[in-house]
PDB file of C-alpha atoms and ligand atoms in Angstrom:
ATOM      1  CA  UNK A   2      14.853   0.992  16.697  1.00  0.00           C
ATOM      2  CA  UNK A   3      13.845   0.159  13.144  1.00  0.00           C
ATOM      3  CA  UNK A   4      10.029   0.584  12.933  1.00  0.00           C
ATOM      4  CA  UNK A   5       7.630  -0.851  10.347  1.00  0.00           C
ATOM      5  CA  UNK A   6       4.636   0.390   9.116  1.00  0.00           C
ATOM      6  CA  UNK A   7       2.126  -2.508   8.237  1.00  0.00           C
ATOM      7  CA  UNK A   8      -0.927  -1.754   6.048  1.00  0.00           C
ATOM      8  CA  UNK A   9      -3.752  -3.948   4.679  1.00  0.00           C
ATOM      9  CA  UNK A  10      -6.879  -3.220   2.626  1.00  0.00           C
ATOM     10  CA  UNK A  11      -8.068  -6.452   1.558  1.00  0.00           C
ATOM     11  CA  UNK A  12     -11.770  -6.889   2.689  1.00  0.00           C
ATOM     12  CA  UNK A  13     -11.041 -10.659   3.130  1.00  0.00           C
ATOM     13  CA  UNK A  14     -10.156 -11.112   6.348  1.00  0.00           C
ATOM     14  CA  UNK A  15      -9.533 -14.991   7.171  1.00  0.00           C
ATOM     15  CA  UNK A  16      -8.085 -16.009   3.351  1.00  0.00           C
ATOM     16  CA  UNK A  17      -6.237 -12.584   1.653  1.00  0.00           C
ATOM     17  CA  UNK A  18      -3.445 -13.771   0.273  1.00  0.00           C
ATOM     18  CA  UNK A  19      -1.786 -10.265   0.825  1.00  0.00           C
ATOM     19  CA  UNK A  20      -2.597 -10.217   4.220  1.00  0.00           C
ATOM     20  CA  UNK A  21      -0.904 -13.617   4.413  1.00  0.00           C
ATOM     21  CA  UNK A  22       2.106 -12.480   2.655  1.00  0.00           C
ATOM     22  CA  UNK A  23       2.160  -8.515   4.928  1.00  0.00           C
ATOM     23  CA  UNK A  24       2.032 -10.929   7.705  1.00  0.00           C
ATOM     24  CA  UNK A  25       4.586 -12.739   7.004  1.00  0.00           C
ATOM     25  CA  UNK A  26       6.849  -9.294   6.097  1.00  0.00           C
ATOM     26  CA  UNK A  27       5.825  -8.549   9.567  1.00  0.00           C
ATOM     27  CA  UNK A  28       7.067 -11.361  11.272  1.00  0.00           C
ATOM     28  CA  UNK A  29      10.185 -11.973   9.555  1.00  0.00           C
ATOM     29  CA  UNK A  30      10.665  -8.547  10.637  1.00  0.00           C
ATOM     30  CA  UNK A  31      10.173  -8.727  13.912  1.00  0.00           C
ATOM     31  CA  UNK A  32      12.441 -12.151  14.178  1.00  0.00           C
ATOM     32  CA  UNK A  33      15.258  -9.480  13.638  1.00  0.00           C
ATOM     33  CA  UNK A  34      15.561  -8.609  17.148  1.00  0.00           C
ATOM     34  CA  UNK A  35      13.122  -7.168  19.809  1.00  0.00           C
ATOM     35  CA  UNK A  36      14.477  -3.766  18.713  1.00  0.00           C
ATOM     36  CA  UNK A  37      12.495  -4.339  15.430  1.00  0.00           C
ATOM     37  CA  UNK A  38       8.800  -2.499  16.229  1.00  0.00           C
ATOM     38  CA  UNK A  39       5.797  -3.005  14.150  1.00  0.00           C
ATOM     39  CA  UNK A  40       2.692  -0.450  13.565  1.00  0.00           C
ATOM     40  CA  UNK A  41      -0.203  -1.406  11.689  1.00  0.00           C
ATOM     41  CA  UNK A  42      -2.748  -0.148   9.677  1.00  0.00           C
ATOM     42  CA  UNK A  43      -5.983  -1.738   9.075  1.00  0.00           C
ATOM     43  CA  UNK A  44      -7.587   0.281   5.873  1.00  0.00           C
ATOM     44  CA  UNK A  45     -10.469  -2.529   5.809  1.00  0.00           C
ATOM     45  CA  UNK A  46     -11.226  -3.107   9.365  1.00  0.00           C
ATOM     46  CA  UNK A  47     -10.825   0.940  10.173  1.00  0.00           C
ATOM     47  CA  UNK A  48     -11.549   2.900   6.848  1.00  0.00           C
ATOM     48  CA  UNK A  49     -11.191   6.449   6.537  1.00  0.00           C
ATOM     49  CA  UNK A  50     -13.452   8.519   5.446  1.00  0.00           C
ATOM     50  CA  UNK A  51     -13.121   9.626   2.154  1.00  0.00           C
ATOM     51  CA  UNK A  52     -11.108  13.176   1.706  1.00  0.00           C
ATOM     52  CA  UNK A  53     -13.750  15.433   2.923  1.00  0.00           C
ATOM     53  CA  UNK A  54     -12.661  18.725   1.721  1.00  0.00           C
ATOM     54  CA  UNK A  55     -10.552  19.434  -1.034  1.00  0.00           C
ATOM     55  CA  UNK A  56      -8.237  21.999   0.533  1.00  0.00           C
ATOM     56  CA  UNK A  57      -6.750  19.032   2.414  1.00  0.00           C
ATOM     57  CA  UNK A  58      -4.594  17.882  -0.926  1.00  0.00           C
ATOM     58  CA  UNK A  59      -2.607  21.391  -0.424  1.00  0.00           C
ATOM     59  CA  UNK A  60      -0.571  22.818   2.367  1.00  0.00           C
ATOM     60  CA  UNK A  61      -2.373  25.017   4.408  1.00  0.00           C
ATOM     61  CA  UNK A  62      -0.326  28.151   2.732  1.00  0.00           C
ATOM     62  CA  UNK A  63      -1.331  26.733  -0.693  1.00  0.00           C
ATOM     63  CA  UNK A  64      -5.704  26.425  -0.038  1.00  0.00           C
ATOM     64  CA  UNK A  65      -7.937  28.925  -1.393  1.00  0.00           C
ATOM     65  CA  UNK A  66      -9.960  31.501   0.798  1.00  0.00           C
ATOM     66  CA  UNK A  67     -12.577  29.156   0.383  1.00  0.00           C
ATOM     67  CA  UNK A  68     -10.782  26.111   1.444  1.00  0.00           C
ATOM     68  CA  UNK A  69     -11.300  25.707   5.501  1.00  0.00           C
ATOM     69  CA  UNK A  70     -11.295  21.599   5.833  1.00  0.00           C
ATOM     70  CA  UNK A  71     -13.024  20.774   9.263  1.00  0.00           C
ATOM     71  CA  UNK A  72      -9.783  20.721  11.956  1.00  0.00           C
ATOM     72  CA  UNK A  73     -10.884  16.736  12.664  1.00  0.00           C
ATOM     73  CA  UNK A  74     -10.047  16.172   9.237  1.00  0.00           C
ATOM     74  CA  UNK A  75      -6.891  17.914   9.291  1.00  0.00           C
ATOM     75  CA  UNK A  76      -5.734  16.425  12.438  1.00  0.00           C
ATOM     76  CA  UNK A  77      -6.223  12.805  11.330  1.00  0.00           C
ATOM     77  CA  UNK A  78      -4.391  14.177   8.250  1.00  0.00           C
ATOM     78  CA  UNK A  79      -1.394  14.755  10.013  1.00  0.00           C
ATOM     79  CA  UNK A  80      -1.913  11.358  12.258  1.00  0.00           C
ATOM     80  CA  UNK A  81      -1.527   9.782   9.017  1.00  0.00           C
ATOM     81  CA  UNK A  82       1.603  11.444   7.430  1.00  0.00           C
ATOM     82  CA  UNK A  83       3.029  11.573  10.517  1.00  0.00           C
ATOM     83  CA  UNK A  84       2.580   7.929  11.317  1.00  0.00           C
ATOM     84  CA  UNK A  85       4.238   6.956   7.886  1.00  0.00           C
ATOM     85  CA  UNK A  86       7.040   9.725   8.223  1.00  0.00           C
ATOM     86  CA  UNK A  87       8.486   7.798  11.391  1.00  0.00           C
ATOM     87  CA  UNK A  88       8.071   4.400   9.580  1.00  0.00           C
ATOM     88  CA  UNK A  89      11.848   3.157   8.497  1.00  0.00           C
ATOM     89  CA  UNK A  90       9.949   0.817   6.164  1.00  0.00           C
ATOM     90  CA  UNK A  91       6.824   0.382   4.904  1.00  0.00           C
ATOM     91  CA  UNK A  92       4.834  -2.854   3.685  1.00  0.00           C
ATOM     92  CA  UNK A  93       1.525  -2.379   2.353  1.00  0.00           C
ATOM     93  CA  UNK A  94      -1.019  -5.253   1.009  1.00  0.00           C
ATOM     94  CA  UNK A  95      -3.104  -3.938  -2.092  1.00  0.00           C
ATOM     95  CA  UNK A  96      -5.416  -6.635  -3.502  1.00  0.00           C
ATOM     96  CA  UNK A  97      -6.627  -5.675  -7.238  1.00  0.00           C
ATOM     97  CA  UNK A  98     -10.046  -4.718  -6.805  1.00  0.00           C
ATOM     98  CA  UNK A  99     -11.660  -3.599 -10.332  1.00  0.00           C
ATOM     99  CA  UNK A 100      -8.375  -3.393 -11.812  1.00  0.00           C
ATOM    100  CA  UNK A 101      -7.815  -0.574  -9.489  1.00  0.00           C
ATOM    101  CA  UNK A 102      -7.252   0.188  -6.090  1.00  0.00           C
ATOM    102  CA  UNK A 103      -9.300  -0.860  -3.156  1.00  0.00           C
ATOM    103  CA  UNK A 104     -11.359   2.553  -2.306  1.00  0.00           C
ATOM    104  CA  UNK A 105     -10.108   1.829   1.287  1.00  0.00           C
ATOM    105  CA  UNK A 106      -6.197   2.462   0.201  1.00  0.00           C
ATOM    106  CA  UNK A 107      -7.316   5.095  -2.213  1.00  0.00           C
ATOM    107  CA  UNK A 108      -8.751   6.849   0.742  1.00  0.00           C
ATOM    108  CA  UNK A 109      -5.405   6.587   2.595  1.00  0.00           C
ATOM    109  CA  UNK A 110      -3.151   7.960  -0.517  1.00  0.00           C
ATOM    110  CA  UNK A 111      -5.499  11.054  -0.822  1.00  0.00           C
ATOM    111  CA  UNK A 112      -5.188  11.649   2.469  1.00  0.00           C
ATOM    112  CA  UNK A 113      -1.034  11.225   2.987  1.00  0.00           C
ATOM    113  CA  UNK A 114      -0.112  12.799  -0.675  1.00  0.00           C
ATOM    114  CA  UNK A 115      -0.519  16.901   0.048  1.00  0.00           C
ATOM    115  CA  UNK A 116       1.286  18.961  -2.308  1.00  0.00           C
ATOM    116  CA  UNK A 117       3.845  21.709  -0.542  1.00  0.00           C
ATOM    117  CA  UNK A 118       3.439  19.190   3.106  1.00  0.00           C
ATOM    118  CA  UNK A 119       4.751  15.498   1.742  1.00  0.00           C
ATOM    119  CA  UNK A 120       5.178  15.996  -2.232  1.00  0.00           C
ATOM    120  CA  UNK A 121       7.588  19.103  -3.546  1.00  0.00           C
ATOM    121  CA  UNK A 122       5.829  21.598  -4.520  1.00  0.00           C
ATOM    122  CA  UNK A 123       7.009  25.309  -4.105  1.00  0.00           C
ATOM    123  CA  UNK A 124       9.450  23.988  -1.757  1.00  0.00           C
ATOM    124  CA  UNK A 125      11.666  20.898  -1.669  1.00  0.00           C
ATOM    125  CA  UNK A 126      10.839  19.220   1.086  1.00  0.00           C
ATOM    126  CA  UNK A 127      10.012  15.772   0.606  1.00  0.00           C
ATOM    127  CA  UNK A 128       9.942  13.600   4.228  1.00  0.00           C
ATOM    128  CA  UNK A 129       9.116   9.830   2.743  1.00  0.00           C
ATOM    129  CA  UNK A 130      12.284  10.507   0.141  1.00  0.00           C
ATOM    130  CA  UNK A 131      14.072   7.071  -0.033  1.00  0.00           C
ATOM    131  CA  UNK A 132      11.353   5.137   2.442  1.00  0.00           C
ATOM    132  CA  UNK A 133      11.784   1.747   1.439  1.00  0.00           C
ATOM    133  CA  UNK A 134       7.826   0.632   0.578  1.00  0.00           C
ATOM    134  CA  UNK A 135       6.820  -2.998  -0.229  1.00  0.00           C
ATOM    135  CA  UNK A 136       3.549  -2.814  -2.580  1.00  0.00           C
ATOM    136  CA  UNK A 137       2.316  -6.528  -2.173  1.00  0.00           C
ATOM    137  CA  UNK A 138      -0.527  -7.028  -4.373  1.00  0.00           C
ATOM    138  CA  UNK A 139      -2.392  -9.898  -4.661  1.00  0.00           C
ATOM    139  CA  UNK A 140      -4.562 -10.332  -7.834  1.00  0.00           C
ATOM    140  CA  UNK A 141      -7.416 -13.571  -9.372  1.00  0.00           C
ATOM    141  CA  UNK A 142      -5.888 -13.423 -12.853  1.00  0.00           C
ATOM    142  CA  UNK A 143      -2.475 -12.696 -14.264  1.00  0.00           C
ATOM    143  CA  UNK A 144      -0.851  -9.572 -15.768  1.00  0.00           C
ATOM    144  CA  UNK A 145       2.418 -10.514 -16.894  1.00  0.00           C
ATOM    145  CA  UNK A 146       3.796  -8.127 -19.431  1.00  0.00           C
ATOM    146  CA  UNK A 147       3.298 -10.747 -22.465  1.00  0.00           C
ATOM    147  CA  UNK A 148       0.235 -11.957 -21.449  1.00  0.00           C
ATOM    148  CA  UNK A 149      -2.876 -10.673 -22.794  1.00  0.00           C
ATOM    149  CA  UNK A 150      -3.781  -8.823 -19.375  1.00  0.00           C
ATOM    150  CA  UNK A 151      -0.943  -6.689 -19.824  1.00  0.00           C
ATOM    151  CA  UNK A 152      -2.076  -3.182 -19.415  1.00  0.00           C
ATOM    152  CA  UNK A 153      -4.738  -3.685 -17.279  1.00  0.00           C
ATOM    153  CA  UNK A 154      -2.772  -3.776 -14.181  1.00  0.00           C
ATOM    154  CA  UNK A 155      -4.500  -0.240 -12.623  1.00  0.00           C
ATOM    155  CA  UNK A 156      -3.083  -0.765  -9.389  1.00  0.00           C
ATOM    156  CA  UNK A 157       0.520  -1.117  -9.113  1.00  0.00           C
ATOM    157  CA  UNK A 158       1.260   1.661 -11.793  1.00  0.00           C
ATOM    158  CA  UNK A 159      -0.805   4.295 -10.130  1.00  0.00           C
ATOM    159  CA  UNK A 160       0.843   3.378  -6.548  1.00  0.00           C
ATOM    160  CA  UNK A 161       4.349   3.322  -8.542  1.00  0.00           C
ATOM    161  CA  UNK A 162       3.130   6.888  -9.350  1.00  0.00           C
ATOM    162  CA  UNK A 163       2.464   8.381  -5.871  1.00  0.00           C
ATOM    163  CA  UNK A 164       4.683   6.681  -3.846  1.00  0.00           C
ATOM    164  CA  UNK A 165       7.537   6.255  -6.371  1.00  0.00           C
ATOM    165  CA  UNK A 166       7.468   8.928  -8.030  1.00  0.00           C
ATOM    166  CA  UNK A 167       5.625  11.928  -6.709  1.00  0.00           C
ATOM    167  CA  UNK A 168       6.337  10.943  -2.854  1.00  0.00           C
ATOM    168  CA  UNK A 169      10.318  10.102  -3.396  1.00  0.00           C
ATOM    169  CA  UNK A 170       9.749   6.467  -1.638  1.00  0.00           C
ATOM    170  CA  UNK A 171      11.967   3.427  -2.994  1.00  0.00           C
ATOM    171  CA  UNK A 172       9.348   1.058  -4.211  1.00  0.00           C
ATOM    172  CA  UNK A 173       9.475  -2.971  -4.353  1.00  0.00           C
ATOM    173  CA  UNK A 174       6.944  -4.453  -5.782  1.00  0.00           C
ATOM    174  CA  UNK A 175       5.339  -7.793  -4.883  1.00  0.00           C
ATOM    175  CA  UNK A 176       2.550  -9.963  -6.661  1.00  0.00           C
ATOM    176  CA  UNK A 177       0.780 -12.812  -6.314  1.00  0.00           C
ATOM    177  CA  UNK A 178      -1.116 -14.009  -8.923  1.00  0.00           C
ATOM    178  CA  UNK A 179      -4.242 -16.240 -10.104  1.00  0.00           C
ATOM    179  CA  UNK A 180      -5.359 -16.448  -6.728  1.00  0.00           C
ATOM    180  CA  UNK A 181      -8.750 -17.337  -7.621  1.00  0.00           C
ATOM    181  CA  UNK A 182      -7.740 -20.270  -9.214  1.00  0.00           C
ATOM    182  CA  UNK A 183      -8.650 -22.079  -6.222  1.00  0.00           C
ATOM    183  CA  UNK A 184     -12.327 -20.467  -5.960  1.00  0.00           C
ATOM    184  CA  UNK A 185     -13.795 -20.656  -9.386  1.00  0.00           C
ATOM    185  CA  UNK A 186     -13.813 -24.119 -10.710  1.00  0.00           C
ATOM    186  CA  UNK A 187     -12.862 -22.661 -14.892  1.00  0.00           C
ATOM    187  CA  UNK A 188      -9.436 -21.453 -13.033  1.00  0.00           C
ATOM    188  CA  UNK A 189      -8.706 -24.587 -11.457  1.00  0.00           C
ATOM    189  CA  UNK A 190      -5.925 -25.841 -14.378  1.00  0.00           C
ATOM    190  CA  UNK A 191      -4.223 -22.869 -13.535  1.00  0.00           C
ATOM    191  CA  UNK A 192      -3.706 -23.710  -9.606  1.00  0.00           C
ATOM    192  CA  UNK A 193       0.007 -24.904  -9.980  1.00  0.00           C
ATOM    193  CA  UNK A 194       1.032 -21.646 -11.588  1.00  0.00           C
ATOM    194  CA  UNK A 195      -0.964 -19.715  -8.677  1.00  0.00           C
ATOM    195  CA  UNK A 196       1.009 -22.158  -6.434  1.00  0.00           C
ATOM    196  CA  UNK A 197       4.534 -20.764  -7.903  1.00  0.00           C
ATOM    197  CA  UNK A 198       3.382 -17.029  -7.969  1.00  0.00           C
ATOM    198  CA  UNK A 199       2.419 -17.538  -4.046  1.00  0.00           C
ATOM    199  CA  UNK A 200       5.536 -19.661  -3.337  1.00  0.00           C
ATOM    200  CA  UNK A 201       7.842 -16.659  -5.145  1.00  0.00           C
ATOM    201  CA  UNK A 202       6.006 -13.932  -3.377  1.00  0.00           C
ATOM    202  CA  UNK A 203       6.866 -15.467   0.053  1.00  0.00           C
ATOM    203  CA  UNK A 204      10.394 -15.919  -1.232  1.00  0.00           C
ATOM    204  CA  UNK A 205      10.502 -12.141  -2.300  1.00  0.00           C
ATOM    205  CA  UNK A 206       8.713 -11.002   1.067  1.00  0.00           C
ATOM    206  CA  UNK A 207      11.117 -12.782   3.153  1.00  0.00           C
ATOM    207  CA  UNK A 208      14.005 -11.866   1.237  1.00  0.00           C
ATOM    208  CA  UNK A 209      12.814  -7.624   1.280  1.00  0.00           C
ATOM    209  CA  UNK A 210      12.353  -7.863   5.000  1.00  0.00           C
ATOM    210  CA  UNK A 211      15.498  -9.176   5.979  1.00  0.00           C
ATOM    211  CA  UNK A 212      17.374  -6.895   3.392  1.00  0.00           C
ATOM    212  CA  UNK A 213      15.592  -3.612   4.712  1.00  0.00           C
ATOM    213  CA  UNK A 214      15.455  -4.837   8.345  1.00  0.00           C
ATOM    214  CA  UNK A 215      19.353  -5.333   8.424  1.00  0.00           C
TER     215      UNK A 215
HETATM  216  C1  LIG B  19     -14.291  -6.327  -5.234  1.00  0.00           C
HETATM  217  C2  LIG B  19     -13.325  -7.236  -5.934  1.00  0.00           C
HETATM  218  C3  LIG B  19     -12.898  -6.923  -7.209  1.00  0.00           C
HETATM  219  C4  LIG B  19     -11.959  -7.739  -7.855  1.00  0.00           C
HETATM  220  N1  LIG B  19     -11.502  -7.352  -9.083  1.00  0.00           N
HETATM  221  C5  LIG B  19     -10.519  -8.092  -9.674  1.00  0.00           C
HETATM  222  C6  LIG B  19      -9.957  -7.679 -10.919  1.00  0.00           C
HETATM  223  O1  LIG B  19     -10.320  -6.669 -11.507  1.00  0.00           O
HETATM  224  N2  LIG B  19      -8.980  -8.435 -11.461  1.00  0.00           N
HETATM  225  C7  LIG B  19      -8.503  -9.550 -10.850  1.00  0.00           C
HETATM  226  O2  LIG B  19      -7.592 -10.170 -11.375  1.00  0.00           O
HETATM  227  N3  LIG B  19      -9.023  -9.977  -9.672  1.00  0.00           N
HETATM  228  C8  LIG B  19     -10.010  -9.266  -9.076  1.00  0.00           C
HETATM  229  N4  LIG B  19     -10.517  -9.665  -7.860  1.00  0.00           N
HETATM  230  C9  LIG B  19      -9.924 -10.837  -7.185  1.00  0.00           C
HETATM  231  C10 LIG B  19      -8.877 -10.369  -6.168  1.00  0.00           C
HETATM  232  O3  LIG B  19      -7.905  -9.543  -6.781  1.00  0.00           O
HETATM  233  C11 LIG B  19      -8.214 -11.584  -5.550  1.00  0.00           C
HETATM  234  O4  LIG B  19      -9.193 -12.330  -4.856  1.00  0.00           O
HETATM  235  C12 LIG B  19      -7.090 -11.193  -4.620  1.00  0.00           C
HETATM  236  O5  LIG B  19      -6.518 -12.366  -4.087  1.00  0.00           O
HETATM  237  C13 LIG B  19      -7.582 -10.277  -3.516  1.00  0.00           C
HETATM  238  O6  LIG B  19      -6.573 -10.058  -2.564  1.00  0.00           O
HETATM  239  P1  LIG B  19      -6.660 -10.755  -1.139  1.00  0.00           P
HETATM  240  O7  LIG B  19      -6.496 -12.235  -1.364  1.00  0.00           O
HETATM  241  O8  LIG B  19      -5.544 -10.183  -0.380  1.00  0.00           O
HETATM  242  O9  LIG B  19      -7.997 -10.448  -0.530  1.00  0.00           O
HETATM  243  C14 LIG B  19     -11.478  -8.904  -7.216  1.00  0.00           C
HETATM  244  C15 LIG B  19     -11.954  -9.241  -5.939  1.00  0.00           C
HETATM  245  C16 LIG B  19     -12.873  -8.423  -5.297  1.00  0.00           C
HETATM  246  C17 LIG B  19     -13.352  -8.804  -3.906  1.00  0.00           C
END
């Protein structure tokens, strides 16, 4: 039973265009057969709180004598890696907010990124190794490599970090881009190119889930 993990952070809750294009990762998913099971993740609608104690970003056997997070905290901890440790595949909408991460999703990656429990540390163990993870990340402007944005993309590097990286998980990347060239009226020239960037996103989300759902 192939089970995917669906997470959103955008604040916008009747227009995101990444909750649009999750959505639609979702439901081509689940027209792979009833076997296909979905679990979502609503960072926006249910935020976490931010990591409360410090200790929690080590295994237990690696805190301080000091270090005693409040056992609340550490079981939604575990909830959460344990939630994304069954997941088969993972697609999770991150909006550019401030060039950065929505505080919402940062809030989640603090929490599931523990050195020694889900990153190697002084051991190898490394559970999300080869998870397939679709980063779909909507943003107003554009950030292609030549353009003059390039650089200021804060959001899918640091994920391509953590996830990628430091976590072991295979990492697609999806982006949709100018999508404010429908709401401020100095953007509006640009709305055919916003129209392609949507258009290839949906093309590349439907084409991901049906890869990694077959
Ligand atoms: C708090 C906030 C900060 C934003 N910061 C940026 C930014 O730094 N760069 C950018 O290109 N767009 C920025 N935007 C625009 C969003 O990236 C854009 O509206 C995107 O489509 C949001 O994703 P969503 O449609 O899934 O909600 C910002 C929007 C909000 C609400």
């Amino acid at each position: 039973m192939p089970q995917l993990l669906h997470i959103d952070s955008s604040a916008e809750l009747s227009t995101s265009v990444s909750r649009a294009l999750t959505r639609l990762f979702a439901e081509t998913w689940r027209s792979l057969g009833p076997g296909h099971t979905v679990v979502e993740r609503d960072l926006h609608r249910e935020p976490l709180p931010h990591l409360p104690n410090a200790g929690l970003h080590y295994a237990p056997r690696l805190r301080t004598a000091g270090e005693t997070p409040d056992p609340a905290a550490e079981a939604l901890q575990s909830e959460l890696i344990a939630e994304v440790v069954a997941a088969d595949v993972v697609v999770l909408g991150a909006p550019m907010y401030n060039w950065s991460l929505p505080s919402t999703l940062k809030a989640w990656i603090d929490y599931i990124h523990v050195l020694g429990t889900t990153v190697p540390f002084d051991t190898r163990e490394q559970p999300l190794a080869g998870t397939p993870v679709v980063v779909v990340s909507s943003r107003g402007n554009t950030y292609s490599p030549d353009g003059p944005n390039a650089g200021a993309d804060h959001i899918v590097p640091p994920l391509q970090q953590t996830l990628g990286v430091s976590l072991g998980m295979d990492v697609a990347v999806v982006t949709a881009e100018l999508t404010l060239a429908g709401r401020i009226p100095a953007m509006a020239p640009l709305g055919d190119k916003a129209a392609e960037s949507l258009s290839a996103a949906e093309e590349s989300v439907r084409r991901l889930a049906h890869t990694l759902g077959s």
